[in-house]
Amino acid sequence: MYMHAVGIPPGEHANKSLPRAFFLLLGVQSLSTLADNAFLILAIARVMEQDGAAWLIPLLKISFTLFYVVLAPFVGPLADAFPKGRVMLLANALKVAALLLLLAGFSPVLAIGLAGFGSAIYAPAKYGLITELLPARALVRANGYFESATVCAVILGTVLGGLLVSRVMPQWDMPFAQPGQAPTALVAGMLVLLCMNTVAMLLSLWVRDSGARYDRHSIHPRALIQRFVRENGVLWRDALGGLSMSVTTLLWGVGATLQLIVLRWAHEALGLPLAQAAYLQGVTAVGVVAGAVLASRWVGLKHAERLLPVGVALGLLVPFLLCISSPWTAALLLMLVGALAGFFVVPMNALLQHRGCTLLTAGRSIAVQGFNENAGMLLMLGAYAGAIALEVPLNLLIGGFGALVTLGM
């Protein structure tokens, strides 16, 4: 339960200030997501530039995701204890520090891990703020806007990442390199991302306080962990909460791994370099935007649980990648896969947010959601890294992930 700030009538606050605050939040989120997705492509290019082992590439994603799981009991209370704009400011400052580490020549696994630390504390703040700014009846529509803008940022971020690792970028020396550090052709791209994260950090200063205030609780680590375990159980035992949690956990885990598999498949099956493979991956996000927009217009919150057949169809489409040899055909299939994913996930995500905010609080429910979804991602990515180390054929991996989604649904 939360209370509005003293002296601000809830209706007036919602009608006059909150729409503007929501769109500012949307802008900060889009810029931050844009930089995050370009960062992953840049980090992959850095690993390849250093002739790193193939299993280091999924390790980049694992490093980014790890803090979402480890810090899950703590980031929800943190997001609820302070104005969420200030939490977002701290998160973006950590991402700025991550780019400085990369510019100093540190391991891309370490640098992207610090960026993941920032993203882990950022997630409950940004999604929790949506549930504070808007009534339940507007959540599907708001999530449609939010997911569409986010996926647009994913598209542009993926394309930007491909551009930043391409030969069109100027070749500069690393300004803060350690003695004996190998040279890199990626400095200009690193500086672009540093500027973007700095702008996102500064914009966070203008994110308005929603006025929501929560009851104070113990911040002792043991108490927080015990409370988090109870809250996790509350959402899983709820009929609609458990359904939406299981669906989003499965899809986030599979989706994060397929992101890397598509890059590898585009290189091995179609002969595309990393920059062009990143562009092809961005086509999937175009479909997600279309699906999210359609869901925001046609699917109400009470109908979200009826969309499970869409998830089954999504799983059945994935193995068709194995039948494709043309980049254009691949783009069409990936766009269709993305459209089904967007149409399916947006209502499920809105349902989970609504049940979580009803049963817990905005920040705590998002922390529980993030823990489960990112634990699924870690599990899938770990399995993928192990499969690479064991030299499991790519065709078998693609078929296996498609079957996992179909049977899971």
Tab-separated table of C-alpha atoms in Angstrom:
chain	number	residue	atom	x	y	z
A	1	MET	CA	0.000	0.000	0.000
A	2	TYR	CA	1.200	3.524	-0.657
A	3	MET	CA	0.005	7.049	0.073
A	4	HIS	CA	0.101	10.136	-2.096
A	5	ALA	CA	2.226	13.014	-0.906
A	6	VAL	CA	0.502	15.336	1.550
A	7	GLY	CA	-1.144	18.334	-0.056
A	8	ILE	CA	-1.468	16.876	-3.566
A	9	PRO	CA	-4.959	15.633	-4.403
A	10	PRO	CA	-4.568	12.308	-6.237
A	11	GLY	CA	-6.943	13.163	-9.066
A	12	GLU	CA	-5.377	16.546	-9.734
A	13	HIS	CA	-1.897	15.065	-9.618
A	14	ALA	CA	-2.840	12.384	-12.133
A	15	ASN	CA	-4.643	14.707	-14.504
A	16	LYS	CA	-2.122	17.536	-14.717
A	17	SER	CA	1.426	16.409	-13.903
A	18	LEU	CA	1.683	12.698	-14.497
A	19	PRO	CA	1.329	12.444	-18.311
A	20	ARG	CA	4.277	14.795	-18.757
A	21	ALA	CA	6.285	12.844	-16.189
A	22	PHE	CA	5.419	9.588	-17.930
A	23	PHE	CA	6.728	10.782	-21.285
A	24	LEU	CA	9.931	12.093	-19.723
A	25	LEU	CA	10.385	8.671	-18.133
A	26	LEU	CA	9.767	7.181	-21.574
A	27	GLY	CA	12.514	9.350	-23.055
A	28	VAL	CA	15.090	8.474	-20.394
A	29	GLN	CA	14.249	4.778	-20.722
A	30	SER	CA	14.565	4.886	-24.506
A	31	LEU	CA	17.974	6.565	-24.429
A	32	SER	CA	19.275	4.209	-21.764
A	33	THR	CA	18.000	1.134	-23.626
A	34	LEU	CA	19.497	2.433	-26.858
A	35	ALA	CA	22.919	2.647	-25.201
A	36	ASP	CA	22.572	-0.747	-23.447
A	37	ASN	CA	21.908	-2.626	-26.679
A	38	ALA	CA	24.701	-0.884	-28.539
A	39	PHE	CA	26.976	-1.665	-25.564
A	40	LEU	CA	26.355	-5.408	-25.970
A	41	ILE	CA	27.318	-5.351	-29.665
A	42	LEU	CA	30.395	-3.249	-28.826
A	43	ALA	CA	31.409	-5.634	-26.044
A	44	ILE	CA	31.026	-8.642	-28.373
A	45	ALA	CA	33.214	-6.876	-30.936
A	46	ARG	CA	35.807	-6.174	-28.221
A	47	VAL	CA	35.909	-9.859	-27.226
A	48	MET	CA	36.350	-10.828	-30.892
A	49	GLU	CA	39.022	-8.161	-31.319
A	50	GLN	CA	40.953	-9.672	-28.404
A	51	ASP	CA	40.546	-13.202	-29.876
A	52	GLY	CA	38.595	-14.298	-26.800
A	53	ALA	CA	37.075	-17.765	-26.489
A	54	ALA	CA	33.626	-18.219	-28.070
A	55	TRP	CA	32.026	-18.964	-24.692
A	56	LEU	CA	32.986	-15.446	-23.512
A	57	ILE	CA	30.211	-13.993	-25.700
A	58	PRO	CA	27.327	-15.523	-23.693
A	59	LEU	CA	29.372	-14.694	-20.586
A	60	LEU	CA	28.947	-11.008	-21.482
A	61	LYS	CA	25.176	-11.382	-21.267
A	62	ILE	CA	25.504	-13.452	-18.079
A	63	SER	CA	27.669	-10.747	-16.511
A	64	PHE	CA	25.100	-8.079	-17.415
A	65	THR	CA	22.207	-10.149	-16.044
A	66	LEU	CA	23.819	-11.489	-12.860
A	67	PHE	CA	23.102	-8.453	-10.676
A	68	TYR	CA	19.394	-8.593	-11.561
A	69	VAL	CA	19.291	-11.895	-9.677
A	70	VAL	CA	21.811	-11.235	-6.891
A	71	LEU	CA	20.391	-7.821	-5.973
A	72	ALA	CA	16.719	-8.713	-6.406
A	73	PRO	CA	15.904	-8.698	-2.639
A	74	PHE	CA	17.399	-5.212	-2.273
A	75	VAL	CA	16.550	-3.192	-5.389
A	76	GLY	CA	12.788	-3.198	-4.766
A	77	PRO	CA	13.088	-1.640	-1.279
A	78	LEU	CA	15.674	0.789	-2.678
A	79	ALA	CA	13.281	1.887	-5.431
A	80	ASP	CA	10.471	2.358	-2.884
A	81	ALA	CA	12.637	4.116	-0.279
A	82	PHE	CA	13.678	7.053	-2.488
A	83	PRO	CA	12.150	9.124	-5.295
A	84	LYS	CA	12.502	6.848	-8.288
A	85	GLY	CA	14.073	9.551	-10.447
A	86	ARG	CA	17.026	9.669	-8.029
A	87	VAL	CA	17.398	5.890	-8.234
A	88	MET	CA	17.471	6.199	-12.026
A	89	LEU	CA	20.145	8.889	-11.704
A	90	LEU	CA	22.368	6.534	-9.703
A	91	ALA	CA	21.782	3.700	-12.172
A	92	ASN	CA	22.793	5.803	-15.170
A	93	ALA	CA	25.872	7.040	-13.293
A	94	LEU	CA	26.988	3.401	-12.928
A	95	LYS	CA	26.576	2.927	-16.675
A	96	VAL	CA	28.777	5.970	-17.260
A	97	ALA	CA	31.390	4.390	-14.992
A	98	ALA	CA	31.142	1.149	-17.005
A	99	LEU	CA	32.059	2.967	-20.220
A	100	LEU	CA	34.988	4.621	-18.471
A	101	LEU	CA	36.242	1.174	-17.441
A	102	LEU	CA	36.005	-0.026	-21.035
A	103	LEU	CA	37.887	3.051	-22.230
A	104	ALA	CA	40.565	2.331	-19.607
A	105	GLY	CA	41.178	-1.068	-21.209
A	106	PHE	CA	39.508	-3.265	-18.610
A	107	SER	CA	37.806	-6.538	-19.555
A	108	PRO	CA	34.512	-6.062	-21.441
A	109	VAL	CA	33.019	-8.738	-19.155
A	110	LEU	CA	33.813	-6.541	-16.120
A	111	ALA	CA	32.615	-3.338	-17.794
A	112	ILE	CA	29.296	-4.754	-18.972
A	113	GLY	CA	28.817	-6.314	-15.530
A	114	LEU	CA	28.970	-2.844	-13.963
A	115	ALA	CA	26.441	-1.623	-16.526
A	116	GLY	CA	24.245	-4.561	-15.516
A	117	PHE	CA	24.587	-3.439	-11.886
A	118	GLY	CA	23.164	-0.075	-12.905
A	119	SER	CA	20.380	-1.659	-14.941
A	120	ALA	CA	19.427	-3.937	-12.036
A	121	ILE	CA	18.656	-1.013	-9.730
A	122	TYR	CA	17.130	0.928	-12.638
A	123	ALA	CA	14.438	-1.639	-13.527
A	124	PRO	CA	12.240	-1.476	-10.375
A	125	ALA	CA	12.417	2.311	-10.442
A	126	LYS	CA	11.301	2.767	-14.040
A	127	TYR	CA	8.583	0.080	-14.080
A	128	GLY	CA	7.449	0.885	-10.558
A	129	LEU	CA	7.030	4.507	-11.550
A	130	ILE	CA	4.635	3.487	-14.345
A	131	THR	CA	2.295	1.781	-11.880
A	132	GLU	CA	2.462	4.854	-9.620
A	133	LEU	CA	1.774	7.297	-12.426
A	134	LEU	CA	-1.155	5.519	-14.053
A	135	PRO	CA	-4.373	3.720	-12.988
A	136	ALA	CA	-4.803	0.001	-13.656
A	137	ARG	CA	-7.120	0.591	-16.621
A	138	ALA	CA	-4.309	2.448	-18.432
A	139	LEU	CA	-1.537	-0.091	-17.796
A	140	VAL	CA	-1.898	-2.125	-20.999
A	141	ARG	CA	-1.925	1.018	-23.109
A	142	ALA	CA	0.996	2.485	-21.142
A	143	ASN	CA	2.923	-0.759	-21.496
A	144	GLY	CA	2.200	-0.664	-25.219
A	145	TYR	CA	3.765	2.790	-25.428
A	146	PHE	CA	6.607	1.800	-23.114
A	147	GLU	CA	7.411	-1.498	-24.808
A	148	SER	CA	7.083	0.036	-28.270
A	149	ALA	CA	9.469	2.842	-27.357
A	150	THR	CA	11.782	0.377	-25.654
A	151	VAL	CA	11.851	-1.974	-28.614
A	152	CYS	CA	12.374	0.961	-30.984
A	153	ALA	CA	15.385	1.752	-28.816
A	154	VAL	CA	16.437	-1.904	-29.078
A	155	ILE	CA	16.206	-1.673	-32.880
A	156	LEU	CA	18.141	1.561	-33.072
A	157	GLY	CA	20.559	0.386	-30.386
A	158	THR	CA	21.289	-2.807	-32.298
A	159	VAL	CA	21.748	-0.846	-35.519
A	160	LEU	CA	23.864	1.717	-33.670
A	161	GLY	CA	25.981	-1.082	-32.210
A	162	GLY	CA	26.557	-2.447	-35.704
A	163	LEU	CA	27.535	1.040	-36.876
A	164	LEU	CA	29.889	1.602	-33.930
A	165	VAL	CA	31.830	-1.583	-34.695
A	166	SER	CA	31.916	-1.004	-38.464
A	167	ARG	CA	34.745	0.481	-40.497
A	168	VAL	CA	32.987	3.835	-40.944
A	169	MET	CA	33.999	4.854	-37.421
A	170	PRO	CA	37.251	6.830	-37.011
A	171	GLN	CA	40.270	5.001	-35.610
A	172	TRP	CA	41.474	6.583	-32.350
A	173	ASP	CA	43.898	5.526	-29.636
A	174	MET	CA	42.486	4.396	-26.289
A	175	PRO	CA	42.796	7.457	-24.004
A	176	PHE	CA	43.003	5.705	-20.615
A	177	ALA	CA	44.619	2.403	-21.597
A	178	GLN	CA	46.668	0.411	-19.114
A	179	PRO	CA	50.409	-0.031	-19.878
A	180	GLY	CA	50.870	-2.828	-22.399
A	181	GLN	CA	47.172	-2.852	-23.296
A	182	ALA	CA	46.396	-4.097	-26.817
A	183	PRO	CA	45.129	-1.352	-29.180
A	184	THR	CA	41.490	-1.189	-30.218
A	185	ALA	CA	39.541	0.215	-33.147
A	186	LEU	CA	36.448	0.730	-30.966
A	187	VAL	CA	37.351	3.903	-29.044
A	188	ALA	CA	35.063	6.197	-31.055
A	189	GLY	CA	32.122	3.882	-30.392
A	190	MET	CA	32.932	3.780	-26.685
A	191	LEU	CA	32.954	7.588	-26.561
A	192	VAL	CA	29.565	7.776	-28.321
A	193	LEU	CA	28.031	5.462	-25.711
A	194	LEU	CA	29.701	7.414	-22.903
A	195	CYS	CA	28.017	10.597	-24.137
A	196	MET	CA	24.631	8.882	-24.456
A	197	ASN	CA	24.720	7.503	-20.916
A	198	THR	CA	25.822	10.872	-19.601
A	199	VAL	CA	22.805	12.548	-21.229
A	200	ALA	CA	20.480	9.878	-19.787
A	201	MET	CA	21.997	10.473	-16.358
A	202	LEU	CA	21.392	14.222	-16.597
A	203	LEU	CA	17.806	13.765	-17.853
A	204	SER	CA	17.095	11.631	-14.782
A	205	LEU	CA	17.410	14.811	-12.710
A	206	TRP	CA	14.127	16.028	-14.230
A	207	VAL	CA	12.070	12.875	-13.625
A	208	ARG	CA	9.266	14.009	-11.331
A	209	ASP	CA	8.417	12.390	-8.014
A	210	SER	CA	5.064	10.592	-8.322
A	211	GLY	CA	4.183	11.430	-4.722
A	212	ALA	CA	3.859	7.758	-3.741
A	213	ARG	CA	5.140	6.910	-0.245
A	214	TYR	CA	5.490	3.433	1.235
A	215	ASP	CA	5.663	2.089	4.754
A	216	ARG	CA	9.187	1.798	6.176
A	217	HIS	CA	10.632	-1.673	6.727
A	218	SER	CA	13.865	-3.098	8.062
A	219	ILE	CA	16.827	-2.770	5.687
A	220	HIS	CA	18.868	-5.523	7.356
A	221	PRO	CA	20.013	-7.930	4.584
A	222	ARG	CA	18.575	-10.980	6.336
A	223	ALA	CA	15.205	-9.293	6.844
A	224	LEU	CA	15.161	-8.125	3.210
A	225	ILE	CA	15.941	-11.612	1.904
A	226	GLN	CA	13.258	-13.206	4.092
A	227	ARG	CA	10.736	-10.597	2.997
A	228	PHE	CA	11.702	-11.091	-0.642
A	229	VAL	CA	11.198	-14.856	-0.390
A	230	ARG	CA	7.709	-14.285	1.052
A	231	GLU	CA	6.839	-11.754	-1.657
A	232	ASN	CA	8.103	-14.107	-4.339
A	233	GLY	CA	5.784	-16.787	-2.983
A	234	VAL	CA	2.845	-14.374	-2.928
A	235	LEU	CA	3.130	-13.660	-6.653
A	236	TRP	CA	3.733	-17.289	-7.634
A	237	ARG	CA	0.740	-18.522	-5.602
A	238	ASP	CA	-1.591	-15.972	-7.170
A	239	ALA	CA	-3.401	-17.580	-10.118
A	240	LEU	CA	-2.936	-14.747	-12.614
A	241	GLY	CA	0.396	-13.629	-11.133
A	242	GLY	CA	1.852	-17.135	-11.339
A	243	LEU	CA	0.612	-17.611	-14.912
A	244	SER	CA	2.044	-14.336	-16.183
A	245	MET	CA	5.293	-14.849	-14.224
A	246	SER	CA	5.903	-18.299	-15.706
A	247	VAL	CA	5.214	-17.071	-19.240
A	248	THR	CA	7.418	-13.980	-19.051
A	249	THR	CA	10.208	-15.916	-17.290
A	250	LEU	CA	10.258	-18.525	-20.061
A	251	LEU	CA	10.159	-15.991	-22.886
A	252	TRP	CA	12.803	-13.687	-21.423
A	253	GLY	CA	15.159	-16.627	-20.874
A	254	VAL	CA	14.703	-18.001	-24.371
A	255	GLY	CA	14.695	-14.541	-25.963
A	256	ALA	CA	17.997	-13.483	-24.381
A	257	THR	CA	19.678	-16.639	-25.646
A	258	LEU	CA	18.122	-16.448	-29.099
A	259	GLN	CA	19.521	-12.918	-29.388
A	260	LEU	CA	23.024	-14.402	-29.340
A	261	ILE	CA	22.042	-17.465	-31.381
A	262	VAL	CA	20.666	-15.260	-34.181
A	263	LEU	CA	23.969	-13.341	-34.322
A	264	ARG	CA	25.869	-16.613	-34.588
A	265	TRP	CA	23.381	-18.126	-37.058
A	266	ALA	CA	23.551	-15.058	-39.308
A	267	HIS	CA	27.340	-15.359	-39.389
A	268	GLU	CA	27.529	-19.134	-39.912
A	269	ALA	CA	24.483	-19.767	-42.130
A	270	LEU	CA	24.300	-16.504	-44.076
A	271	GLY	CA	27.949	-15.431	-43.952
A	272	LEU	CA	27.172	-11.992	-42.484
A	273	PRO	CA	29.753	-10.044	-40.422
A	274	LEU	CA	28.849	-8.869	-36.904
A	275	ALA	CA	27.733	-5.402	-38.036
A	276	GLN	CA	25.269	-6.787	-40.604
A	277	ALA	CA	24.135	-9.584	-38.282
A	278	ALA	CA	23.263	-6.887	-35.748
A	279	TYR	CA	21.084	-5.164	-38.356
A	280	LEU	CA	19.278	-8.445	-39.060
A	281	GLN	CA	18.696	-8.925	-35.342
A	282	GLY	CA	17.144	-5.473	-35.219
A	283	VAL	CA	14.486	-6.581	-37.710
A	284	THR	CA	13.049	-8.854	-35.013
A	285	ALA	CA	12.554	-5.815	-32.819
A	286	VAL	CA	10.565	-4.107	-35.607
A	287	GLY	CA	8.084	-6.952	-35.376
A	288	VAL	CA	7.940	-6.658	-31.594
A	289	VAL	CA	6.974	-2.988	-31.943
A	290	ALA	CA	4.144	-3.870	-34.327
A	291	GLY	CA	2.913	-6.629	-32.018
A	292	ALA	CA	3.107	-4.383	-28.968
A	293	VAL	CA	1.118	-1.631	-30.704
A	294	LEU	CA	-1.581	-4.093	-31.776
A	295	ALA	CA	-1.766	-5.545	-28.271
A	296	SER	CA	-2.108	-2.100	-26.703
A	297	ARG	CA	-5.096	-1.393	-28.984
A	298	TRP	CA	-6.901	-4.742	-29.027
A	299	VAL	CA	-6.100	-6.625	-25.825
A	300	GLY	CA	-7.513	-5.625	-22.447
A	301	LEU	CA	-5.961	-6.601	-19.139
A	302	LYS	CA	-8.712	-9.141	-18.381
A	303	HIS	CA	-8.094	-10.982	-21.684
A	304	ALA	CA	-4.312	-11.370	-21.324
A	305	GLU	CA	-4.449	-14.995	-20.158
A	306	ARG	CA	-6.251	-16.020	-23.358
A	307	LEU	CA	-3.141	-15.438	-25.477
A	308	LEU	CA	-1.263	-18.669	-24.649
A	309	PRO	CA	-1.874	-20.122	-28.174
A	310	VAL	CA	0.117	-17.177	-29.543
A	311	GLY	CA	3.057	-18.366	-27.425
A	312	VAL	CA	2.721	-21.873	-28.872
A	313	ALA	CA	2.797	-20.457	-32.418
A	314	LEU	CA	5.901	-18.453	-31.502
A	315	GLY	CA	7.764	-21.602	-30.493
A	316	LEU	CA	6.729	-23.440	-33.654
A	317	LEU	CA	8.120	-20.688	-35.889
A	318	VAL	CA	11.661	-20.584	-34.455
A	319	PRO	CA	12.965	-23.838	-36.047
A	320	PHE	CA	12.034	-22.529	-39.520
A	321	LEU	CA	15.301	-20.568	-39.352
A	322	LEU	CA	16.992	-23.843	-40.265
A	323	CYS	CA	15.245	-23.835	-43.662
A	324	ILE	CA	16.406	-20.336	-44.658
A	325	SER	CA	19.432	-19.331	-46.730
A	326	SER	CA	18.461	-15.800	-47.776
A	327	PRO	CA	18.879	-12.707	-45.544
A	328	TRP	CA	15.598	-11.257	-46.865
A	329	THR	CA	13.614	-14.388	-46.045
A	330	ALA	CA	15.289	-14.497	-42.651
A	331	ALA	CA	14.270	-10.884	-42.041
A	332	LEU	CA	10.618	-11.665	-42.813
A	333	LEU	CA	10.567	-14.680	-40.507
A	334	LEU	CA	12.285	-12.827	-37.675
A	335	MET	CA	9.853	-9.927	-38.057
A	336	LEU	CA	6.914	-12.327	-37.739
A	337	VAL	CA	8.475	-13.976	-34.683
A	338	GLY	CA	8.962	-10.540	-33.141
A	339	ALA	CA	5.358	-9.508	-33.868
A	340	LEU	CA	3.978	-12.593	-32.123
A	341	ALA	CA	6.314	-12.025	-29.167
A	342	GLY	CA	5.277	-8.385	-28.792
A	343	PHE	CA	1.568	-9.164	-29.104
A	344	PHE	CA	1.931	-11.880	-26.461
A	345	VAL	CA	4.345	-10.399	-23.928
A	346	VAL	CA	2.931	-6.880	-23.556
A	347	PRO	CA	-0.459	-7.945	-22.093
A	348	MET	CA	1.227	-10.605	-19.939
A	349	ASN	CA	3.676	-8.037	-18.604
A	350	ALA	CA	0.867	-5.595	-17.860
A	351	LEU	CA	-1.084	-8.336	-16.063
A	352	LEU	CA	1.959	-9.213	-13.959
A	353	GLN	CA	2.562	-5.563	-13.075
A	354	HIS	CA	-1.076	-5.090	-12.091
A	355	ARG	CA	-1.174	-8.202	-9.886
A	356	GLY	CA	2.191	-7.329	-8.373
A	357	CYS	CA	1.212	-3.769	-7.512
A	358	THR	CA	-2.103	-5.004	-6.073
A	359	LEU	CA	-0.558	-7.717	-3.908
A	360	LEU	CA	2.737	-6.007	-2.968
A	361	THR	CA	4.104	-2.579	-3.961
A	362	ALA	CA	5.247	-1.220	-7.312
A	363	GLY	CA	8.980	-1.449	-6.654
A	364	ARG	CA	8.897	-4.772	-4.779
A	365	SER	CA	6.728	-6.518	-7.357
A	366	ILE	CA	9.014	-5.411	-10.196
A	367	ALA	CA	12.022	-6.679	-8.223
A	368	VAL	CA	10.348	-10.094	-7.861
A	369	GLN	CA	9.489	-10.110	-11.557
A	370	GLY	CA	13.042	-9.129	-12.484
A	371	PHE	CA	14.520	-11.835	-10.274
A	372	ASN	CA	12.503	-14.608	-11.903
A	373	GLU	CA	12.894	-13.391	-15.470
A	374	ASN	CA	16.622	-12.829	-15.128
A	375	ALA	CA	17.160	-16.097	-13.281
A	376	GLY	CA	15.579	-17.728	-16.323
A	377	MET	CA	17.944	-15.763	-18.556
A	378	LEU	CA	20.983	-16.833	-16.507
A	379	LEU	CA	19.900	-20.465	-16.673
A	380	MET	CA	19.403	-20.360	-20.440
A	381	LEU	CA	22.591	-18.398	-21.107
A	382	GLY	CA	24.586	-20.716	-18.887
A	383	ALA	CA	23.224	-23.703	-20.798
A	384	TYR	CA	24.115	-21.986	-24.087
A	385	ALA	CA	27.671	-21.230	-22.923
A	386	GLY	CA	28.051	-24.858	-21.869
A	387	ALA	CA	26.694	-26.013	-25.234
A	388	ILE	CA	29.286	-23.869	-27.029
A	389	ALA	CA	32.064	-25.327	-24.871
A	390	LEU	CA	30.787	-28.832	-25.741
A	391	GLU	CA	30.533	-27.869	-29.437
A	392	VAL	CA	26.825	-28.696	-29.730
A	393	PRO	CA	25.699	-28.031	-33.335
A	394	LEU	CA	23.857	-24.767	-33.907
A	395	ASN	CA	20.951	-26.488	-35.693
A	396	LEU	CA	20.289	-28.620	-32.621
A	397	LEU	CA	20.297	-25.532	-30.381
A	398	ILE	CA	17.784	-23.657	-32.552
A	399	GLY	CA	15.434	-26.626	-32.706
A	400	GLY	CA	15.756	-27.188	-28.978
A	401	PHE	CA	14.855	-23.621	-28.074
A	402	GLY	CA	11.821	-23.690	-30.355
A	403	ALA	CA	10.634	-26.921	-28.748
A	404	LEU	CA	11.207	-25.457	-25.279
A	405	VAL	CA	8.895	-22.495	-25.972
A	406	THR	CA	6.194	-24.688	-27.544
A	407	LEU	CA	6.163	-27.289	-24.770
A	408	GLY	CA	6.466	-24.624	-22.078
A	409	MET	CA	3.360	-22.838	-23.319
